[in-house]
Every structure is written in structure tokens, then in C-alpha cells.
CSV table of C-alpha atoms in Angstrom, one decimal:
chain,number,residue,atom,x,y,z
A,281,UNK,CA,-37.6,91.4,201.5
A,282,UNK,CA,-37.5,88.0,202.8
A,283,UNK,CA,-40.2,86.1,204.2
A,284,UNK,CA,-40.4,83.0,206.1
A,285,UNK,CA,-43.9,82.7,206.6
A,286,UNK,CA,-47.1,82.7,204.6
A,287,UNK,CA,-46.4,79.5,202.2
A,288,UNK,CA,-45.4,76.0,202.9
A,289,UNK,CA,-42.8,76.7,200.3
A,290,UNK,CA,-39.0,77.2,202.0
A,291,UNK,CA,-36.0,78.1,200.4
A,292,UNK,CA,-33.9,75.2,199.4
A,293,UNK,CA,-37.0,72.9,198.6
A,294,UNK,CA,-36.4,71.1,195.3
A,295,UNK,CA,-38.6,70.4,192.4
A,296,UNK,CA,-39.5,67.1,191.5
A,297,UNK,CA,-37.0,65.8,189.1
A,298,UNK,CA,-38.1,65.4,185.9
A,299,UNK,CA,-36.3,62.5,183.9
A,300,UNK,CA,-37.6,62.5,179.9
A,301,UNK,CA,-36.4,59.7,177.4
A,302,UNK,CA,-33.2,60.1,175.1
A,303,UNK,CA,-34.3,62.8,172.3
A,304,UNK,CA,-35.3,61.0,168.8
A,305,UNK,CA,-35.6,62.6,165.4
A,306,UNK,CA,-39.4,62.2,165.8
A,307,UNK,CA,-39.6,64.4,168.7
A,308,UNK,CA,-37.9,66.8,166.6
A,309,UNK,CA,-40.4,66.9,163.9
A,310,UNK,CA,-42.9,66.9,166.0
A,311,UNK,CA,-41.6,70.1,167.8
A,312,UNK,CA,-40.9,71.8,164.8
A,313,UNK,CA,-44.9,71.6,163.5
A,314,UNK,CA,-46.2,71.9,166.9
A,315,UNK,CA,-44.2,75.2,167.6
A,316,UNK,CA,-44.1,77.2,164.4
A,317,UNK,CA,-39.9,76.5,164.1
A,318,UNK,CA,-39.2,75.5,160.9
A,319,UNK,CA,-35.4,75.9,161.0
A,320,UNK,CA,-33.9,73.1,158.8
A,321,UNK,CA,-31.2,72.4,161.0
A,322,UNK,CA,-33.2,70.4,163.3
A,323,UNK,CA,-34.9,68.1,161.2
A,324,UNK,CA,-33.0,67.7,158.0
A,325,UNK,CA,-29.2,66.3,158.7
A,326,UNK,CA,-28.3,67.4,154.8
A,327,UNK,CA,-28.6,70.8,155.7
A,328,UNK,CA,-27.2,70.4,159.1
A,329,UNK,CA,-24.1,69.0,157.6
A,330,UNK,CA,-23.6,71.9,155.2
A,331,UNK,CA,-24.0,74.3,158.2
A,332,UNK,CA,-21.0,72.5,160.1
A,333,UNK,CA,-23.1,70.8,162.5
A,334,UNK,CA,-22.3,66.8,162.9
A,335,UNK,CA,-26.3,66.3,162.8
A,336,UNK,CA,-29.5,67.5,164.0
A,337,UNK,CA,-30.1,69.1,167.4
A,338,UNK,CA,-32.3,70.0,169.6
A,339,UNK,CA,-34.3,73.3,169.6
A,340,UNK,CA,-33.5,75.6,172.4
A,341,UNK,CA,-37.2,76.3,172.9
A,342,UNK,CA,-38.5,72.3,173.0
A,343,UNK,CA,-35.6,72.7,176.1
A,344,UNK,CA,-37.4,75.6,177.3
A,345,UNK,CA,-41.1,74.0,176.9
A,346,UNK,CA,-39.8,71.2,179.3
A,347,UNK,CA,-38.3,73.5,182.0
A,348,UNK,CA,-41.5,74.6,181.9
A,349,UNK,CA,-43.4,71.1,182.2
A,350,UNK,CA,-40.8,70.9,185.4
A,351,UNK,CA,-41.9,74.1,186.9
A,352,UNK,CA,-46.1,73.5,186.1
A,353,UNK,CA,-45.8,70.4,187.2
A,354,UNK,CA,-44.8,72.1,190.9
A,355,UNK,CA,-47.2,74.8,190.7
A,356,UNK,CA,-49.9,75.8,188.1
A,357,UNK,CA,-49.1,77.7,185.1
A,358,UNK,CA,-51.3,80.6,186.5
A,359,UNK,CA,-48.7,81.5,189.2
A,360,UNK,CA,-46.0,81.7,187.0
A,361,UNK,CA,-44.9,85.4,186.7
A,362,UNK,CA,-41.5,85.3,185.2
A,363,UNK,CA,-39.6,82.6,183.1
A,364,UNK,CA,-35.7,83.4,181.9
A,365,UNK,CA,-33.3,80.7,180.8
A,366,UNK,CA,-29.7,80.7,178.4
A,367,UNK,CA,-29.0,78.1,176.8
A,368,UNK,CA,-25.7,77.2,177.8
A,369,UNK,CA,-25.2,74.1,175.5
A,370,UNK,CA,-26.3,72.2,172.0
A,371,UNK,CA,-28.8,69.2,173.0
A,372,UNK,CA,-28.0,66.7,170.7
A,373,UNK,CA,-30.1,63.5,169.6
A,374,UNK,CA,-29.7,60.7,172.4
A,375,UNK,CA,-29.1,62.9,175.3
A,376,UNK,CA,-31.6,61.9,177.8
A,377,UNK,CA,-33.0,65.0,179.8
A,378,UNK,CA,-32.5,65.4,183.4
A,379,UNK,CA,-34.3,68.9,184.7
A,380,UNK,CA,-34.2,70.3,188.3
A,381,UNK,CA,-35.3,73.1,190.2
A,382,UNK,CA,-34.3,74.6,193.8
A,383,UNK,CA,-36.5,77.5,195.5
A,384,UNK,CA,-33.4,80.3,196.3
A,385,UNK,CA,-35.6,82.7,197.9
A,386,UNK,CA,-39.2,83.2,199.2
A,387,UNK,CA,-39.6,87.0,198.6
A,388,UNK,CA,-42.3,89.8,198.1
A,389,UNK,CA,-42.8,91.5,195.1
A,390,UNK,CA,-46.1,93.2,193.8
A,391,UNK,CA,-48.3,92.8,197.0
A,392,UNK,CA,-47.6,89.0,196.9
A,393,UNK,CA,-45.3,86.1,198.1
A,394,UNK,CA,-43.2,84.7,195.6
A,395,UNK,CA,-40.7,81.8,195.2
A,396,UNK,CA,-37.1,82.2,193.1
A,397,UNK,CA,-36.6,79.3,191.2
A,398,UNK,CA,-33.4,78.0,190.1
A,399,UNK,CA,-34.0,75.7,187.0
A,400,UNK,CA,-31.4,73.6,185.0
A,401,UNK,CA,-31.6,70.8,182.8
A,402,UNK,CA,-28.8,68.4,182.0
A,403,UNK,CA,-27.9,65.8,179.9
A,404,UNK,CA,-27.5,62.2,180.9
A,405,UNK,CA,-24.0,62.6,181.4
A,406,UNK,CA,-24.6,65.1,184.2
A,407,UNK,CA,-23.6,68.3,181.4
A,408,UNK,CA,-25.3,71.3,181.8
A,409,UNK,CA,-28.0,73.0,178.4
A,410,UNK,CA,-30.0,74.9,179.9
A,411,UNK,CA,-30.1,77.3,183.0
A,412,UNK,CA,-32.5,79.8,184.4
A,413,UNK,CA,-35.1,81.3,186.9
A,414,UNK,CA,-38.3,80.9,187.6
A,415,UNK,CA,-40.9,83.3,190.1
A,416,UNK,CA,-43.4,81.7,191.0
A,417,UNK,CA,-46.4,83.1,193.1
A,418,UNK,CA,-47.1,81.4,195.9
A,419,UNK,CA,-50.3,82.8,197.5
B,189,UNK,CA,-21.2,92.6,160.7
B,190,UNK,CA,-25.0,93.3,160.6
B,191,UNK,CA,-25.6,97.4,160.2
B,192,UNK,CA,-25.9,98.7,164.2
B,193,UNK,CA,-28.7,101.2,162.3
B,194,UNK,CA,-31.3,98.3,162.8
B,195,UNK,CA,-31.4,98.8,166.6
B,196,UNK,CA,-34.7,100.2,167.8
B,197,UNK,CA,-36.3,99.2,164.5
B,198,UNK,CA,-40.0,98.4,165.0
B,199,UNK,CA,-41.3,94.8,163.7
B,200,UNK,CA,-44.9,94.2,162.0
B,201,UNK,CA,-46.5,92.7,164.8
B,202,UNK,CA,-48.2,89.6,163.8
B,203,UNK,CA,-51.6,88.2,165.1
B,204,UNK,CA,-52.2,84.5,166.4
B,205,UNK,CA,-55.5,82.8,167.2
B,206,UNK,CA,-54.9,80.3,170.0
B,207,UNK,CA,-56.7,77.2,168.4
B,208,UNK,CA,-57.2,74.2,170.3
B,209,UNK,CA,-55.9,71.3,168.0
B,210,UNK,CA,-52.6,73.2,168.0
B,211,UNK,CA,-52.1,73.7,171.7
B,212,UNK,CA,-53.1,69.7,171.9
B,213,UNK,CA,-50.4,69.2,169.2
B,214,UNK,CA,-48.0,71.3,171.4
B,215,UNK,CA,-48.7,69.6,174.4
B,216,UNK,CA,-47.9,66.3,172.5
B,217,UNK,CA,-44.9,67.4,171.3
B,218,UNK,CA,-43.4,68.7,174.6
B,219,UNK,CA,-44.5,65.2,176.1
B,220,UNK,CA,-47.0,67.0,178.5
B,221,UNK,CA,-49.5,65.0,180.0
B,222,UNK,CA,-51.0,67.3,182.6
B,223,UNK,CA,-54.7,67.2,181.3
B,224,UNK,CA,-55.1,70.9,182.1
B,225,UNK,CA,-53.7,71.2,178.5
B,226,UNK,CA,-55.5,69.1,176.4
B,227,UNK,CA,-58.7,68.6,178.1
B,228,UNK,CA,-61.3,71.6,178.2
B,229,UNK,CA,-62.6,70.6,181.3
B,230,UNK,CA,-59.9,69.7,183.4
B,231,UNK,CA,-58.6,73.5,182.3
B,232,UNK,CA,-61.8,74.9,183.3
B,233,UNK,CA,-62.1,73.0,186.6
B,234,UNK,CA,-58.1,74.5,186.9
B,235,UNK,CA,-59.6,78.0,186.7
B,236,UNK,CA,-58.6,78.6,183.0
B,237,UNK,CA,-61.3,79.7,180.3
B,238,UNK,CA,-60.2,76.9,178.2
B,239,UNK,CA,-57.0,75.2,177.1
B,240,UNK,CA,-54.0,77.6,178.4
B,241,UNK,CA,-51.4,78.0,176.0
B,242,UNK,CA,-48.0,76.6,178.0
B,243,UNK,CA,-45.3,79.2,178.9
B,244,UNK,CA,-43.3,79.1,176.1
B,245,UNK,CA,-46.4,78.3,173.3
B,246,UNK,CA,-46.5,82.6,172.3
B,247,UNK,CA,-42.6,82.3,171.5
B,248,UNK,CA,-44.0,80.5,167.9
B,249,UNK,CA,-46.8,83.5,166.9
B,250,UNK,CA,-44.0,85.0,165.0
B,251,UNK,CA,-42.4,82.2,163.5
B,252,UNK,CA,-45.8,81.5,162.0
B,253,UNK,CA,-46.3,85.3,161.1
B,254,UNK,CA,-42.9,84.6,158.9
B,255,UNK,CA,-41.1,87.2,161.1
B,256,UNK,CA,-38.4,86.0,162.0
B,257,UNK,CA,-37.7,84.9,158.8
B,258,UNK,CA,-38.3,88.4,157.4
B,259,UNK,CA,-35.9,90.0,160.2
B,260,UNK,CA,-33.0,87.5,158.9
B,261,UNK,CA,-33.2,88.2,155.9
B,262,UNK,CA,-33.5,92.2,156.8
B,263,UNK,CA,-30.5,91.9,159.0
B,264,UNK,CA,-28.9,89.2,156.0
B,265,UNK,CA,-28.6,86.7,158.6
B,266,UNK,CA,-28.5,83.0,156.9
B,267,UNK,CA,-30.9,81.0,159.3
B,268,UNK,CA,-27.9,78.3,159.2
B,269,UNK,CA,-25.6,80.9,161.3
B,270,UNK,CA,-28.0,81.2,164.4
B,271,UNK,CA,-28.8,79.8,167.5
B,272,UNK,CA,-30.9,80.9,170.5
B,273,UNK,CA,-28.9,82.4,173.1
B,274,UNK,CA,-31.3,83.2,175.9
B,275,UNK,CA,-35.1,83.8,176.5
B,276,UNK,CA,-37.1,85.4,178.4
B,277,UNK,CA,-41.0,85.4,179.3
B,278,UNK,CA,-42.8,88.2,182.3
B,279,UNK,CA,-46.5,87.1,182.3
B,280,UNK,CA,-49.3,89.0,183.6
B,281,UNK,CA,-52.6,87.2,182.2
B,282,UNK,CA,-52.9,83.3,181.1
B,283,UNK,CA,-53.7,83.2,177.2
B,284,UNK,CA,-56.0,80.4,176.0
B,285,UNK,CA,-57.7,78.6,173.5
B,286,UNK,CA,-59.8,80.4,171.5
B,287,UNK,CA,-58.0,84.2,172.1
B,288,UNK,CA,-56.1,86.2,169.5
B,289,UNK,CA,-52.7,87.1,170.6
B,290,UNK,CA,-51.1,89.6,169.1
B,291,UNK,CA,-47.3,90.1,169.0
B,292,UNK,CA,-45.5,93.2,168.8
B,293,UNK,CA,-41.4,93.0,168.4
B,294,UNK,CA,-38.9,95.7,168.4
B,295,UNK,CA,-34.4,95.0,167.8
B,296,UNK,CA,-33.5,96.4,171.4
B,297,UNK,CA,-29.8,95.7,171.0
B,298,UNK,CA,-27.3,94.3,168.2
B,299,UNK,CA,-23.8,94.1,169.4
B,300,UNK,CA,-21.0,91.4,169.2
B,301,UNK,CA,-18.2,89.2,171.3
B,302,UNK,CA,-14.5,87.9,170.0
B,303,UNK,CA,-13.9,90.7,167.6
B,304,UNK,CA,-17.1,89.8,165.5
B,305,UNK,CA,-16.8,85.9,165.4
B,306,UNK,CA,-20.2,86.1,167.4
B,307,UNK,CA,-23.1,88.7,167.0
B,308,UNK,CA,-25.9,88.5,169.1
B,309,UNK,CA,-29.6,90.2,168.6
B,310,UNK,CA,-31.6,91.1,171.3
B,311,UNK,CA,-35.4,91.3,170.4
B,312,UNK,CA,-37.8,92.2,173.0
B,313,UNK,CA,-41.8,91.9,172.2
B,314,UNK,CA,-45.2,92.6,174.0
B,315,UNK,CA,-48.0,90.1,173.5
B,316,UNK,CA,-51.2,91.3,174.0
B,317,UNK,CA,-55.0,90.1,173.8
B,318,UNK,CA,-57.8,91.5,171.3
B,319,UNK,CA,-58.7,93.6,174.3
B,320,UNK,CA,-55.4,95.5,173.9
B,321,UNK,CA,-54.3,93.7,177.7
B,322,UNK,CA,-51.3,92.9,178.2
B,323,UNK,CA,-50.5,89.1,178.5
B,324,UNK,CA,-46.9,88.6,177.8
B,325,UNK,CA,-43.7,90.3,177.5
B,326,UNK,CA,-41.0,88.3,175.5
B,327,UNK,CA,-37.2,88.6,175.3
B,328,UNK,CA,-34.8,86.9,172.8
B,329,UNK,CA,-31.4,87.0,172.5
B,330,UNK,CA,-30.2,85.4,169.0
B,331,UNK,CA,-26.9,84.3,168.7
B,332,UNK,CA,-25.0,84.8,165.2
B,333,UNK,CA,-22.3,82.6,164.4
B,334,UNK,CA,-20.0,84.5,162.0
């Protein structure tokens, strides 16, 4: 069921972009402490190398955490009621982030108004790593 | 090819105080600067009963449980061969500084794409709090590069 009512929330608004700074090996390290991944190919090249990658790379879920920074950022974490995303792409050191989001449907679900998100994040070069959905309570 | 008789097998589940340095470390990490995640009050004034744990934070209680590590080397996956496919988060209760989380994973599918080259694991997991509520369902898909 569509609604057009009820929330100052219309399909087709977008999310404020969110722009983040090329990725470094720091960030890397840092993500791998902070998030309880310890998987050697994102923070030591040796073993990259011997698994056929050129270098490091990005986790999938430091991606993920910044989606997620794009769709808090809109509304608070406490609305959030679903969060899916593949990852369509390796994120490799130097790409610079660029994340969007596009409401494609106001709907009702569980006694409450909720927005469909559509969530992407690209690379500086306009290529696509991650993309997903979002519902996001609005009442 | 990993042995199809692992599907449905039940994982330990694996317990995870929410601590406030490490969410602050987190949030630092992800480049988050919302001070609902690193400063008590702000969370509290937000509603929250202290630092909330941001959306994707419960994905790591099993990579510090050793889990997933133990489940690769069940399944006799080299950690070199994976990547993460998709995931997937339903929430139904914020989960924040100072709770125990406890995660509970089961292998809901194993199957595989281009006669083998690529197997993928899907994983799904409930997350609940020491009150036994639930606060979190999680689905992972883990791609196998053969």
C-alpha cells in the first residue's frame, strides 16, 4: 500500500550526498581493529599479493558502515528497520567514495509509514561497489 | 567443493559486551562524526540509553568470537579465497553501550555458480540482548573464489 500522506518524505527525494576522501592504508587499519576483521588481505599487501590481488582493498563492511553514515545522517539510527546491500565491486585504495540514496516508495508496513531507500555508493570515477535498500520509518 | 552436508549446521553463538571505547573507535574508523555516537549525552538527549552501536557494528561479534574463522576452517575455506557477497541487517531494538549482545548463526544455504569456479555461503544469525529480546537479525552471503 502506497501512501502519499503522513510524512514530509515523497518518493523520489534524495539523500544528501555524501562525498568521503580517497581510501588510505590507514583507514584500513583502522577498520580492521575497530570492526573485529582481521582478514590479512586488507592490510598486509605481502599476503594480498600471494592471494592474486594487485594490493589491498577495501572491506565490504567499512563500505557498508558508510552507506549507513549516508542513511543516519537523513534519519536517526532508531528508524532504521531494514538494511541490505551486495557488493557489486572491489574498492580499492584511492577510490574516493561517492554515496547516494533515492526514497522509491513511501509505504505501510507493521502499523507504520515507512520510506524504501535506494542506496549506492560509487567510486570517483562514477563505477558502481555497493548497492542496496534501506526502510526507513518515518513516523 | 565444500561438503553440501554443512547446510543447516548450527554455530556456537558468541557473546559481545557493547563497550564504549570500542564503539568511539568504530565511529572513528568509519569517519563518523554525528556526536550521537561518541558522546553519552548527545545519545541520551537522541533517545538512546547510551552510545548506540551503528548499523553494521553487530556484524564484528563473531569475528571477535573467532567464528568465522572456526567456520572456514570447518568448511576448509582459506580466508584468502573469500569475499563478502551481500549483507543483510532487519532491526527491531537499538543495541548500546554497555549491553551484551549475543549472536547466534546457523549455514542456511551453500550452493555454487560457473560450474564451481564460485561457491557462495549464506549464513543467517539472530542477535539478541541478555534479556533474550531480539535486537537484530543478520544475513551474509560469503563468496568463495575457487
Amino acid at each position: 500500500m502506497t501512501t502519499t500522506k503522513k510524512s514530509s518524505v515523497s518518493v523520489g527525494d534524495a539523500l544528501p550526498e555524501l562525498k568521503l576522501p580517497p581510501i588510505d592504508r590507514a583507514t584500513l587499519a583502522l577498520f580492521a581493529g575497530a570492526s573485529g576483521d582481521h582478514n590479512p588481505i586488507h592490510i598486509d599487501l605481502d599476503f594480498a599479493r600471494r592471494a592474486g590481488m594487485n594490493d589491498v582493498f577495501a572491506h565490504g563492511m567499512l563500505g557498508m558502515a558508510w552507506v549507513g553514515r549516508l542513511v543516519t545522517a537523513w534519519q536517526p539510527q532508531s528508524k532504521l528497520r531494514r538494511f541490505d546491500v551486495r557488493f557489486g565491486a572491489i574498492t580499492h585504495l584511492g577510490n574516493a567514495p561517492v554515496l547516494n540514496g533515492k526514497v522509491l516508495e513511501v509505504l505501510e508496513q507493521d502499523g507504520e509509514t515507512r520510506a524504501r531507500v535506494q542506496i549506492e555508493m560509487r567510486n570517483h570515477y562514477g563505477e558502481s561497489k555497493i548497492q542496496g535498500e534501506a526502510l526507513v520509518a518515518l513516523d | 567443493m565444500i561438503d553440501r552436508s554443512w547446510i543447516g549446521q548450527e554455530l556456537p553463538a558468541v557473546s559481545m559486551t557493547l563497550e564504549r571505547g570500542r564503539l568511539r573507535f568504530f565511529a572513528k574508523a568509519i569517519g563518523e562524526t554525528d556526536p550521537v555516537y561518541t558522546d553519552v549525552e548527545a545519545a541520551k538527549r537522541a533517545g538512546y540509553a547510551d552510545l548506540p552501536a551503528p548499523p553494521t557494528f553487530l556484524f564484528g561479534a563473531e569475528l571477535d568470537g573467532g567464528i568465522l574463522d572456526r567456520l572456514l576452517a570447518d568448511l576448509k575455506v582459506p580466508i584468502a579465497k573469500i569475499l563478502h557477497g551481500e549483507q543483510g541487517f532487519t532491526y527491531y531494538r537499538p543495541a548500546c553501550a554497555g549491553e551484551t549482545i549475543t549472536v547466534q548463526s546457523r549455514i542456511a544455504d551453500i550452493f555454487d555458480k560457473k560450474n564451481g569456479a564460485l561457491e557462495f555461503i549464506v549464513k543467517t544469525s539472530e542477535a539478541r540482548n541478555a534479556a533474550g529480546e531480539r535486537v537484530a537479525e543478520l544475513r551474509s552471503v560469503i563468496v568463495v573464489r575457487n
